[in-house]
Short mmCIF file of C-alpha atoms in Angstrom, two decimals:
data_model
loop_
_atom_site.label_atom_id
_atom_site.label_comp_id
_atom_site.label_asym_id
_atom_site.label_seq_id
_atom_site.Cartn_x
_atom_site.Cartn_y
_atom_site.Cartn_z
CA MET A 26 -68.85 -173.99 -27.43
CA THR A 27 -70.73 -173.90 -24.13
CA LEU A 28 -74.48 -173.51 -23.93
CA SER A 29 -74.12 -170.14 -22.22
CA ARG A 30 -72.38 -168.72 -25.26
CA LEU A 31 -75.37 -169.63 -27.42
CA ILE A 32 -77.88 -167.75 -25.27
CA PHE A 33 -79.23 -164.71 -27.10
CA VAL A 34 -80.83 -162.24 -24.70
CA CYS A 35 -83.40 -159.83 -26.16
CA VAL A 36 -85.00 -157.14 -23.99
CA LEU A 37 -88.42 -156.55 -25.50
CA LEU A 38 -89.01 -152.81 -25.71
CA SER A 39 -91.31 -150.72 -27.82
CA GLN A 40 -88.74 -150.22 -30.58
CA PRO A 41 -86.06 -152.38 -32.27
CA CYS A 42 -83.07 -153.42 -30.19
CA SER A 43 -79.35 -153.19 -30.86
CA PHE A 44 -77.07 -156.13 -30.16
CA LEU A 45 -73.34 -155.56 -30.38
CA PHE A 46 -70.90 -158.42 -30.85
CA SER A 47 -67.14 -157.94 -30.77
CA GLN A 48 -66.82 -161.58 -31.78
CA PRO A 49 -69.49 -163.93 -33.11
CA GLY A 50 -71.28 -165.53 -30.19
CA LYS A 51 -69.96 -163.10 -27.55
CA PRO A 52 -72.57 -160.47 -26.67
CA ASN A 53 -71.00 -157.25 -25.42
CA THR A 54 -72.47 -154.17 -23.80
CA SER A 55 -75.70 -153.24 -25.59
CA THR A 56 -76.65 -149.68 -26.41
CA ARG A 57 -79.78 -148.53 -28.08
CA ASN A 58 -81.39 -145.31 -29.16
CA GLY A 59 -84.82 -145.18 -27.55
CA SER A 60 -86.39 -144.01 -30.81
CA GLY A 61 -84.91 -146.79 -32.93
CA ASP A 62 -83.80 -144.01 -35.26
CA TYR A 63 -80.36 -144.23 -36.92
CA LEU A 64 -78.56 -142.28 -39.61
CA LEU A 65 -75.88 -144.44 -41.27
CA ARG A 66 -73.14 -142.41 -42.92
CA PRO A 67 -70.75 -144.52 -45.06
CA ASP A 68 -68.37 -143.37 -47.79
CA ARG A 69 -70.65 -144.88 -50.39
CA ILE A 70 -73.82 -146.90 -50.80
CA PHE A 71 -74.53 -149.78 -53.13
CA ASP A 72 -78.32 -149.76 -53.27
CA GLY A 73 -78.69 -153.19 -54.87
CA GLU A 74 -78.32 -151.81 -58.38
CA THR A 75 -75.86 -148.90 -58.46
CA PHE A 76 -73.27 -147.08 -56.33
CA HIS A 77 -73.80 -143.65 -54.77
CA GLU A 78 -70.91 -141.71 -53.22
CA GLY A 79 -71.69 -139.54 -50.21
CA TRP A 80 -75.18 -140.88 -49.63
CA VAL A 81 -76.66 -141.71 -46.23
CA VAL A 82 -79.44 -143.99 -45.00
CA ARG A 83 -81.91 -143.20 -42.25
CA VAL A 84 -83.51 -146.16 -40.47
CA LYS A 85 -86.63 -145.91 -38.31
CA GLY A 86 -87.87 -148.99 -36.54
CA ASP A 87 -87.32 -152.05 -38.72
CA LYS A 88 -87.57 -150.21 -42.04
CA ILE A 89 -85.43 -147.98 -44.22
CA ASP A 90 -86.91 -144.48 -43.96
CA VAL A 91 -84.87 -142.16 -46.19
CA VAL A 92 -82.01 -142.65 -48.64
CA GLY A 93 -80.11 -139.92 -50.44
CA PRO A 94 -77.25 -137.40 -50.53
CA SER A 95 -76.16 -136.41 -47.03
CA ASN A 96 -77.23 -132.79 -47.46
CA THR A 97 -80.81 -133.81 -48.24
CA VAL A 98 -81.50 -136.11 -45.27
CA SER A 99 -82.41 -134.67 -41.89
CA THR A 100 -80.42 -135.83 -38.85
CA ASP A 101 -82.92 -134.50 -36.31
CA GLY A 102 -83.55 -137.07 -33.57
CA ALA A 103 -81.36 -139.73 -35.15
CA GLU A 104 -78.28 -141.44 -33.71
CA ILE A 105 -75.52 -140.90 -36.26
CA VAL A 106 -73.49 -144.01 -37.08
CA ASP A 107 -70.24 -142.96 -38.75
CA LEU A 108 -69.04 -145.54 -41.26
CA LYS A 109 -66.07 -143.69 -42.70
CA GLY A 110 -64.06 -145.87 -45.07
CA ALA A 111 -66.94 -148.30 -45.52
CA THR A 112 -69.47 -149.28 -48.17
CA LEU A 113 -73.07 -149.85 -47.11
CA LEU A 114 -75.02 -152.55 -48.94
CA PRO A 115 -78.36 -154.31 -48.61
CA GLY A 116 -78.10 -157.34 -46.35
CA LEU A 117 -76.59 -160.07 -48.49
CA ILE A 118 -78.81 -162.97 -49.57
CA GLU A 119 -77.33 -166.46 -49.65
CA GLY A 120 -79.00 -168.36 -52.48
CA HIS A 121 -78.02 -171.93 -51.60
CA SER A 122 -77.22 -173.05 -48.09
CA HIS A 123 -77.67 -176.11 -45.89
CA LEU A 124 -77.52 -174.92 -42.29
CA LEU A 125 -77.99 -178.50 -41.10
CA LEU A 126 -74.81 -179.68 -42.84
CA HIS A 127 -71.17 -179.00 -42.04
CA PRO A 128 -68.07 -179.40 -44.25
CA TYR A 129 -67.55 -182.84 -45.71
CA ASN A 130 -63.87 -182.87 -44.78
CA GLU A 131 -65.04 -182.84 -41.14
CA THR A 132 -67.70 -185.54 -41.51
CA THR A 133 -68.85 -187.18 -44.74
CA TRP A 134 -72.35 -186.46 -45.99
CA ASP A 135 -73.37 -190.09 -45.47
CA ASP A 136 -72.21 -190.05 -41.86
CA GLN A 137 -73.98 -186.78 -41.16
CA VAL A 138 -77.23 -188.23 -42.47
CA LEU A 139 -76.91 -191.68 -40.89
CA LYS A 140 -74.81 -191.27 -37.75
CA GLU A 141 -75.37 -187.77 -36.36
CA ALA A 142 -78.34 -187.29 -34.07
CA ARG A 143 -80.79 -184.72 -35.35
CA SER A 144 -80.52 -182.92 -32.00
CA LEU A 145 -76.76 -182.62 -32.61
CA ARG A 146 -77.34 -181.33 -36.12
CA VAL A 147 -79.81 -178.71 -34.90
CA ALA A 148 -77.44 -177.57 -32.15
CA ARG A 149 -74.68 -177.19 -34.73
CA ALA A 150 -77.07 -175.37 -37.08
CA THR A 151 -77.70 -172.66 -34.49
CA VAL A 152 -74.00 -171.84 -34.63
CA HIS A 153 -74.05 -171.94 -38.44
CA ALA A 154 -76.96 -169.49 -38.46
CA GLN A 155 -75.10 -167.04 -36.26
CA LYS A 156 -71.90 -167.26 -38.30
CA THR A 157 -73.89 -166.66 -41.48
CA LEU A 158 -75.52 -163.54 -40.07
CA MET A 159 -72.25 -162.17 -38.75
CA ALA A 160 -70.76 -162.59 -42.24
CA GLY A 161 -73.32 -160.07 -43.50
CA PHE A 162 -75.87 -162.52 -44.92
CA THR A 163 -79.21 -161.47 -43.47
CA THR A 164 -81.25 -163.91 -45.57
CA VAL A 165 -80.58 -167.49 -46.65
CA ARG A 166 -82.42 -169.77 -49.03
CA ASP A 167 -81.82 -173.06 -47.25
CA LEU A 168 -82.27 -175.85 -49.76
CA GLY A 169 -82.93 -178.99 -47.81
CA THR A 170 -82.43 -180.56 -44.42
CA GLU A 171 -80.62 -183.57 -45.91
CA GLY A 172 -82.14 -186.24 -43.71
CA ALA A 173 -83.11 -183.96 -40.82
CA ASP A 174 -86.82 -184.10 -41.65
CA TYR A 175 -88.53 -180.74 -40.91
CA ASP A 176 -85.93 -179.37 -38.52
CA ASP A 177 -85.40 -176.26 -40.66
CA VAL A 178 -88.94 -175.20 -39.69
CA GLY A 179 -88.03 -175.01 -35.99
CA LEU A 180 -84.70 -173.36 -36.76
CA LYS A 181 -86.48 -170.65 -38.73
CA GLN A 182 -89.00 -170.17 -35.92
CA ALA A 183 -86.22 -169.87 -33.31
CA ILE A 184 -84.59 -167.10 -35.35
CA ASN A 185 -87.86 -165.30 -36.02
CA GLN A 186 -88.79 -165.40 -32.33
CA GLY A 187 -85.43 -163.98 -31.25
CA ILE A 188 -84.37 -167.13 -29.42
CA ILE A 189 -81.15 -167.38 -31.45
CA PRO A 190 -79.44 -164.92 -33.80
CA GLY A 191 -79.50 -165.81 -37.46
CA PRO A 192 -80.59 -164.78 -40.93
CA ARG A 193 -84.12 -164.75 -42.26
CA MET A 194 -84.73 -168.16 -43.78
CA VAL A 195 -86.45 -169.31 -46.96
CA ILE A 196 -86.83 -173.07 -46.48
CA VAL A 197 -87.76 -176.13 -48.55
CA THR A 198 -87.90 -178.71 -45.72
CA ARG A 199 -87.15 -182.25 -46.94
CA ALA A 200 -86.97 -181.76 -50.76
CA LEU A 201 -88.26 -184.35 -53.25
CA ILE A 202 -86.43 -187.22 -54.93
CA ALA A 203 -87.41 -190.03 -57.27
CA THR A 204 -87.40 -193.41 -55.56
CA GLY A 205 -84.03 -195.13 -55.83
CA SER A 206 -82.16 -192.10 -57.09
CA TYR A 207 -80.67 -190.40 -54.05
CA ALA A 208 -78.46 -191.33 -51.12
CA PRO A 209 -77.03 -192.71 -48.84
CA LYS A 210 -76.43 -195.77 -51.02
CA GLY A 211 -74.07 -198.69 -51.40
CA PHE A 212 -75.71 -200.81 -48.69
CA SER A 213 -77.22 -204.27 -48.96
CA PRO A 214 -80.38 -204.25 -51.10
CA ASP A 215 -82.04 -206.08 -48.20
CA ILE A 216 -81.81 -202.94 -46.06
CA ASP A 217 -83.98 -199.84 -46.34
CA VAL A 218 -81.58 -196.97 -45.65
CA PRO A 219 -82.92 -193.56 -44.55
CA GLN A 220 -82.62 -191.09 -47.41
CA GLY A 221 -81.50 -187.48 -47.51
CA ALA A 222 -84.83 -186.32 -48.99
CA GLU A 223 -88.42 -187.52 -49.40
CA GLU A 224 -89.09 -190.14 -52.06
CA ALA A 225 -92.20 -189.55 -54.16
CA ASP A 226 -93.25 -190.66 -57.65
CA GLY A 227 -96.29 -190.49 -59.87
CA GLN A 228 -99.23 -188.11 -59.83
CA ASP A 229 -100.98 -188.89 -56.55
CA ALA A 230 -97.83 -189.35 -54.46
CA LEU A 231 -96.17 -186.22 -55.83
CA VAL A 232 -99.22 -184.02 -55.28
CA LYS A 233 -99.53 -185.29 -51.72
CA ALA A 234 -95.82 -184.84 -50.98
CA VAL A 235 -95.76 -181.26 -52.31
CA ARG A 236 -98.81 -180.30 -50.30
CA ARG A 237 -97.48 -182.01 -47.19
CA GLN A 238 -94.16 -180.16 -47.35
CA ILE A 239 -95.96 -176.86 -47.91
CA GLY A 240 -98.26 -177.63 -45.00
CA LYS A 241 -95.28 -178.33 -42.75
CA GLY A 242 -93.70 -174.97 -43.59
CA ALA A 243 -91.90 -175.08 -46.95
CA ASP A 244 -91.52 -171.67 -48.61
CA ALA A 245 -90.51 -173.35 -51.87
CA ILE A 246 -90.28 -176.88 -53.23
CA LYS A 247 -86.94 -178.41 -54.15
CA ILE A 248 -86.60 -181.37 -56.48
CA TYR A 249 -83.66 -183.39 -57.70
CA ALA A 250 -84.07 -183.38 -61.48
CA ASP A 251 -81.09 -185.70 -61.80
CA TYR A 252 -78.82 -187.71 -59.55
CA ARG A 253 -76.64 -190.78 -59.41
CA TRP A 254 -79.18 -193.61 -59.73
CA GLY A 255 -78.56 -196.82 -57.84
CA LEU A 256 -74.87 -197.69 -57.81
CA MET A 257 -74.08 -195.74 -60.96
CA ALA A 258 -71.27 -193.20 -60.84
CA GLU A 259 -72.77 -190.76 -63.35
CA ALA A 260 -75.84 -188.62 -62.81
CA GLN A 261 -78.93 -189.26 -64.92
CA PRO A 262 -82.35 -187.54 -65.07
CA THR A 263 -84.95 -188.54 -62.49
CA TYR A 264 -88.39 -186.98 -62.90
CA THR A 265 -90.07 -186.72 -66.28
CA VAL A 266 -91.05 -183.33 -67.67
CA ASP A 267 -94.71 -184.11 -66.94
CA GLU A 268 -93.93 -184.96 -63.31
CA ILE A 269 -92.00 -181.71 -62.88
CA LYS A 270 -94.84 -179.74 -64.48
CA LEU A 271 -97.23 -181.33 -61.99
CA ILE A 272 -94.97 -180.41 -59.05
CA ALA A 273 -94.67 -176.84 -60.34
CA GLU A 274 -98.43 -176.53 -60.87
CA VAL A 275 -99.26 -177.70 -57.36
CA ALA A 276 -96.58 -175.49 -55.80
CA ALA A 277 -97.68 -172.46 -57.83
CA SER A 278 -101.25 -172.84 -56.63
CA SER A 279 -99.97 -171.88 -53.16
CA GLY A 280 -97.70 -169.12 -54.49
CA ARG A 281 -94.50 -171.15 -54.24
CA ALA A 282 -91.74 -171.74 -56.74
CA VAL A 283 -89.84 -174.92 -57.55
CA VAL A 284 -86.06 -175.18 -57.26
CA ALA A 285 -84.24 -177.91 -59.18
CA HIS A 286 -80.95 -179.60 -58.45
CA ALA A 287 -79.68 -180.39 -61.94
CA SER A 288 -76.13 -181.02 -63.11
CA THR A 289 -76.75 -182.83 -66.42
CA ALA A 290 -77.91 -181.19 -69.62
CA GLU A 291 -81.02 -183.39 -69.80
CA GLY A 292 -81.87 -182.86 -66.16
CA MET A 293 -81.56 -179.11 -66.70
CA ARG A 294 -83.73 -179.27 -69.84
CA ARG A 295 -86.50 -181.10 -68.00
CA ALA A 296 -86.33 -178.66 -65.08
CA ILE A 297 -86.56 -175.68 -67.41
CA LEU A 298 -89.46 -177.05 -69.45
CA GLY A 299 -91.17 -178.23 -66.27
CA GLY A 300 -91.35 -174.69 -64.91
CA CYS A 301 -88.63 -174.59 -62.26
CA LYS A 302 -87.64 -171.07 -61.21
CA THR A 303 -83.97 -171.82 -60.59
CA VAL A 304 -81.51 -174.53 -61.54
CA GLU A 305 -78.84 -175.34 -58.98
CA HIS A 306 -75.32 -176.30 -60.10
CA GLY A 307 -75.73 -176.70 -63.90
CA ASP A 308 -72.28 -178.26 -64.21
CA ALA A 309 -72.84 -179.92 -67.62
CA GLY A 310 -74.91 -177.17 -69.20
CA THR A 311 -74.44 -176.41 -72.88
CA PRO A 312 -74.92 -173.25 -74.96
CA GLU A 313 -78.25 -174.68 -76.14
CA ILE A 314 -79.41 -175.37 -72.58
CA PHE A 315 -78.38 -171.91 -71.40
CA ALA A 316 -80.23 -170.36 -74.33
CA LEU A 317 -83.30 -172.32 -73.21
CA MET A 318 -82.83 -170.99 -69.67
CA LYS A 319 -82.72 -167.45 -71.01
CA GLN A 320 -85.84 -168.07 -73.10
CA HIS A 321 -87.82 -169.38 -70.12
CA ASN A 322 -86.39 -166.87 -67.62
CA THR A 323 -84.90 -169.67 -65.51
CA ALA A 324 -82.10 -168.51 -63.23
CA LEU A 325 -78.86 -170.37 -62.55
CA CYS A 326 -77.37 -170.76 -59.09
CA PRO A 327 -73.88 -172.02 -60.07
CA THR A 328 -72.50 -173.08 -56.64
CA LEU A 329 -68.90 -172.61 -57.77
CA ALA A 330 -67.46 -172.83 -54.28
CA ALA A 331 -68.96 -176.26 -53.57
CA GLY A 332 -67.19 -177.92 -56.50
CA ASP A 333 -63.99 -176.09 -55.58
CA ALA A 334 -64.23 -177.33 -51.99
CA VAL A 335 -65.00 -180.93 -52.92
CA SER A 336 -62.06 -181.00 -55.35
CA GLN A 337 -59.78 -179.88 -52.54
CA TYR A 338 -61.22 -182.47 -50.16
CA ARG A 339 -60.31 -185.07 -52.77
CA GLY A 340 -56.69 -183.99 -52.75
CA TRP A 341 -56.37 -181.08 -55.17
CA LYS A 342 -53.84 -178.55 -53.87
CA LYS A 343 -55.33 -175.30 -55.09
CA GLY A 344 -52.78 -172.73 -56.18
CA VAL A 345 -50.08 -175.37 -56.38
CA GLU A 346 -51.40 -177.99 -58.77
CA PRO A 347 -53.19 -177.45 -62.11
CA GLU A 348 -56.96 -177.20 -61.91
CA PRO A 349 -58.73 -180.56 -62.22
CA GLU A 350 -60.94 -181.19 -65.21
CA ARG A 351 -64.09 -180.61 -63.15
CA ILE A 352 -62.98 -177.07 -62.32
CA LYS A 353 -61.87 -176.31 -65.87
CA GLN A 354 -65.23 -177.47 -67.20
CA LYS A 355 -67.10 -175.38 -64.64
CA ARG A 356 -65.28 -172.28 -65.83
CA VAL A 357 -66.39 -173.06 -69.39
CA THR A 358 -70.05 -173.65 -68.56
CA PHE A 359 -70.24 -170.60 -66.29
CA LYS A 360 -68.94 -168.42 -69.10
CA GLN A 361 -71.45 -169.97 -71.48
CA ALA A 362 -74.25 -169.05 -69.07
CA LEU A 363 -72.95 -165.48 -68.83
CA ASP A 364 -72.66 -165.21 -72.62
CA ALA A 365 -76.25 -166.44 -72.99
CA GLY A 366 -77.51 -163.73 -70.65
CA VAL A 367 -78.85 -166.17 -68.06
CA THR A 368 -79.89 -164.61 -64.76
CA ILE A 369 -77.20 -165.56 -62.25
CA CYS A 370 -78.11 -166.03 -58.60
CA ALA A 371 -75.47 -166.04 -55.88
CA GLY A 372 -75.38 -169.22 -53.82
CA GLY A 373 -72.44 -171.37 -52.85
CA ASP A 374 -74.02 -174.57 -51.46
CA VAL A 375 -72.70 -173.54 -48.07
CA GLY A 376 -72.47 -176.47 -45.72
CA VAL A 377 -70.30 -178.30 -48.21
CA PHE A 378 -67.80 -175.70 -46.97
CA SER A 379 -67.87 -173.60 -43.81
CA HIS A 380 -70.81 -171.44 -42.85
CA GLY A 381 -69.69 -167.84 -42.41
CA ASP A 382 -67.38 -168.21 -45.41
CA ASN A 383 -70.29 -167.46 -47.75
CA ALA A 384 -68.40 -164.69 -49.57
CA ARG A 385 -66.11 -167.37 -50.98
CA GLU A 386 -68.70 -167.95 -53.72
CA LEU A 387 -68.82 -164.25 -54.61
CA ILE A 388 -65.05 -164.03 -54.92
CA MET A 389 -65.06 -167.05 -57.21
CA MET A 390 -67.82 -165.58 -59.38
CA VAL A 391 -65.48 -162.69 -60.15
CA ASP A 392 -62.57 -165.06 -60.71
CA TYR A 393 -64.75 -167.01 -63.16
CA GLY A 394 -65.62 -163.94 -65.22
CA MET A 395 -68.30 -161.75 -63.62
CA LYS A 396 -67.80 -158.08 -62.87
CA PRO A 397 -67.79 -157.21 -59.15
CA SER A 398 -70.79 -154.92 -59.59
CA ASP A 399 -72.76 -157.73 -61.27
CA VAL A 400 -71.90 -160.10 -58.42
CA LEU A 401 -73.15 -157.52 -55.92
CA ARG A 402 -76.43 -157.30 -57.83
CA SER A 403 -76.71 -161.09 -57.82
CA VAL A 404 -76.29 -161.36 -54.05
CA THR A 405 -78.78 -158.56 -53.34
CA SER A 406 -81.47 -157.40 -55.77
CA ILE A 407 -81.32 -160.31 -58.23
CA ASN A 408 -81.58 -162.93 -55.49
CA ALA A 409 -84.42 -160.95 -53.91
CA ASP A 410 -86.33 -160.72 -57.19
CA THR A 411 -85.71 -164.35 -58.14
CA PHE A 412 -86.77 -165.65 -54.72
CA GLN A 413 -89.85 -163.36 -54.65
CA LEU A 414 -88.61 -161.38 -51.64
CA LYS A 415 -90.13 -157.99 -52.35
CA ASP A 416 -89.29 -156.49 -48.95
CA ARG A 417 -85.48 -156.72 -49.18
CA GLY A 418 -82.46 -156.80 -51.50
CA ARG A 419 -82.29 -153.05 -52.08
CA ILE A 420 -81.62 -149.94 -50.04
CA LYS A 421 -84.90 -148.20 -50.66
CA PRO A 422 -87.43 -146.43 -48.41
CA GLY A 423 -90.05 -148.80 -47.03
CA LEU A 424 -87.95 -151.96 -47.34
CA LEU A 425 -86.61 -153.93 -44.38
CA ALA A 426 -83.62 -152.36 -42.66
CA ASP A 427 -81.39 -155.33 -43.45
CA LEU A 428 -78.01 -153.72 -44.05
CA VAL A 429 -74.33 -154.60 -44.02
CA ALA A 430 -71.30 -152.32 -44.06
CA VAL A 431 -67.89 -153.55 -45.18
CA GLU A 432 -64.50 -151.89 -45.09
CA GLY A 433 -63.29 -150.70 -48.48
CA ASP A 434 -65.05 -150.85 -51.83
CA PRO A 435 -66.30 -154.28 -52.98
CA GLY A 436 -67.22 -152.73 -56.32
CA LYS A 437 -63.50 -152.64 -57.00
CA THR A 438 -62.25 -155.45 -54.74
CA ILE A 439 -64.92 -158.09 -54.21
CA ALA A 440 -62.93 -159.66 -51.35
CA ASP A 441 -63.78 -156.59 -49.26
CA LEU A 442 -67.09 -158.34 -48.61
CA GLN A 443 -65.16 -160.42 -46.09
CA ARG A 444 -64.28 -157.28 -44.10
CA VAL A 445 -67.64 -156.93 -42.38
CA ARG A 446 -67.94 -153.96 -40.05
CA VAL A 447 -71.67 -153.62 -39.38
CA VAL A 448 -74.59 -156.03 -39.63
CA MET A 449 -78.15 -154.79 -39.15
CA LYS A 450 -81.27 -156.92 -39.50
CA GLY A 451 -84.69 -155.42 -39.08
CA GLY A 452 -83.23 -152.22 -37.62
CA CYS A 453 -81.26 -154.12 -34.96
CA PHE A 454 -77.46 -154.08 -34.87
CA TYR A 455 -75.97 -157.55 -34.58
CA LYS A 456 -72.46 -156.32 -35.28
CA ARG A 457 -71.26 -152.76 -34.83
#
């Protein structure tokens, strides 16, 4: 992709702008209503909680103004946007992404961390951000730069300032790991190898690291509650419960939550008791652990698509060969979480697989046992509530005009989320 195709031109006027893309990355002729006043008329609306047939949405400026049956909403002064055959939803919220990573079957994680220049990774991330937005995801919770230091801070700023198109970002910067527990690894013990996250241990170092990451721009703090220590093949817990409680206490004093990578039952238990808001992955959860999550109101972000992708990278021929044990076990633990009533966030660990293919996770959530309507709640209102994003996630007057329209009815066929017709962020059309 040439540099000229990455240029995003924004004419600053008194009201929100409209940018039309026939293909991602190719700006076409722009049109705008001088009042920034639109009436969106789809077949149906999913408002983040329920469906409404024949409703319309009026947008003024960067906010949703009026929502309701078409015969109750005035059209005076508004540009009518006909969305016949489409469903209008709140802008989708990706719960687990890594915009600074790209699929591991292209370049291994180790090589991305050790061999790719950070400038290259940032340049690639600008394309990832655009693809994510054009797929209908107007917000991402980006859970770690994976060796790219604080580069997510600048990426977020570039999007917010209109320099590049992309979703709103919730960032964690470097993330925190216990010394000796993360990666890259497998090198001579005589060599200090750059790590994919910041090492910190003990009271003083942890407090300082949390505050430093917040000071640099972190919206939340991510920890690795377990990982593959040293040269071991199996994951084991890292931080103690007391260390996690300390991290959570310091983060909470600035109004920030803690996110925990945890795939083992003990790592999950420590994250839950330590006060983490969400647990990522949860591959080896048990009914007892999921009951504990329910008790402590800890949400699960299952990242089904990441495990599916990695299994295929390792040679599994999906749809041809039987599912590997890892996939079978994930189906079991996901059902256990559902049966326990655990809050389920929607997040695929995008970056392990291609950015822009975010809906892959949502399709798999249905395949693994969730109802389409519950998945739609997860990727809109539940993610918004869990991530403390009070200004989005629902189609409701006064909230941000972050909206996506898809062909068909994803309440019946979840794969219709891949048929994106319109993307609006902050009252601006990015796809129309």
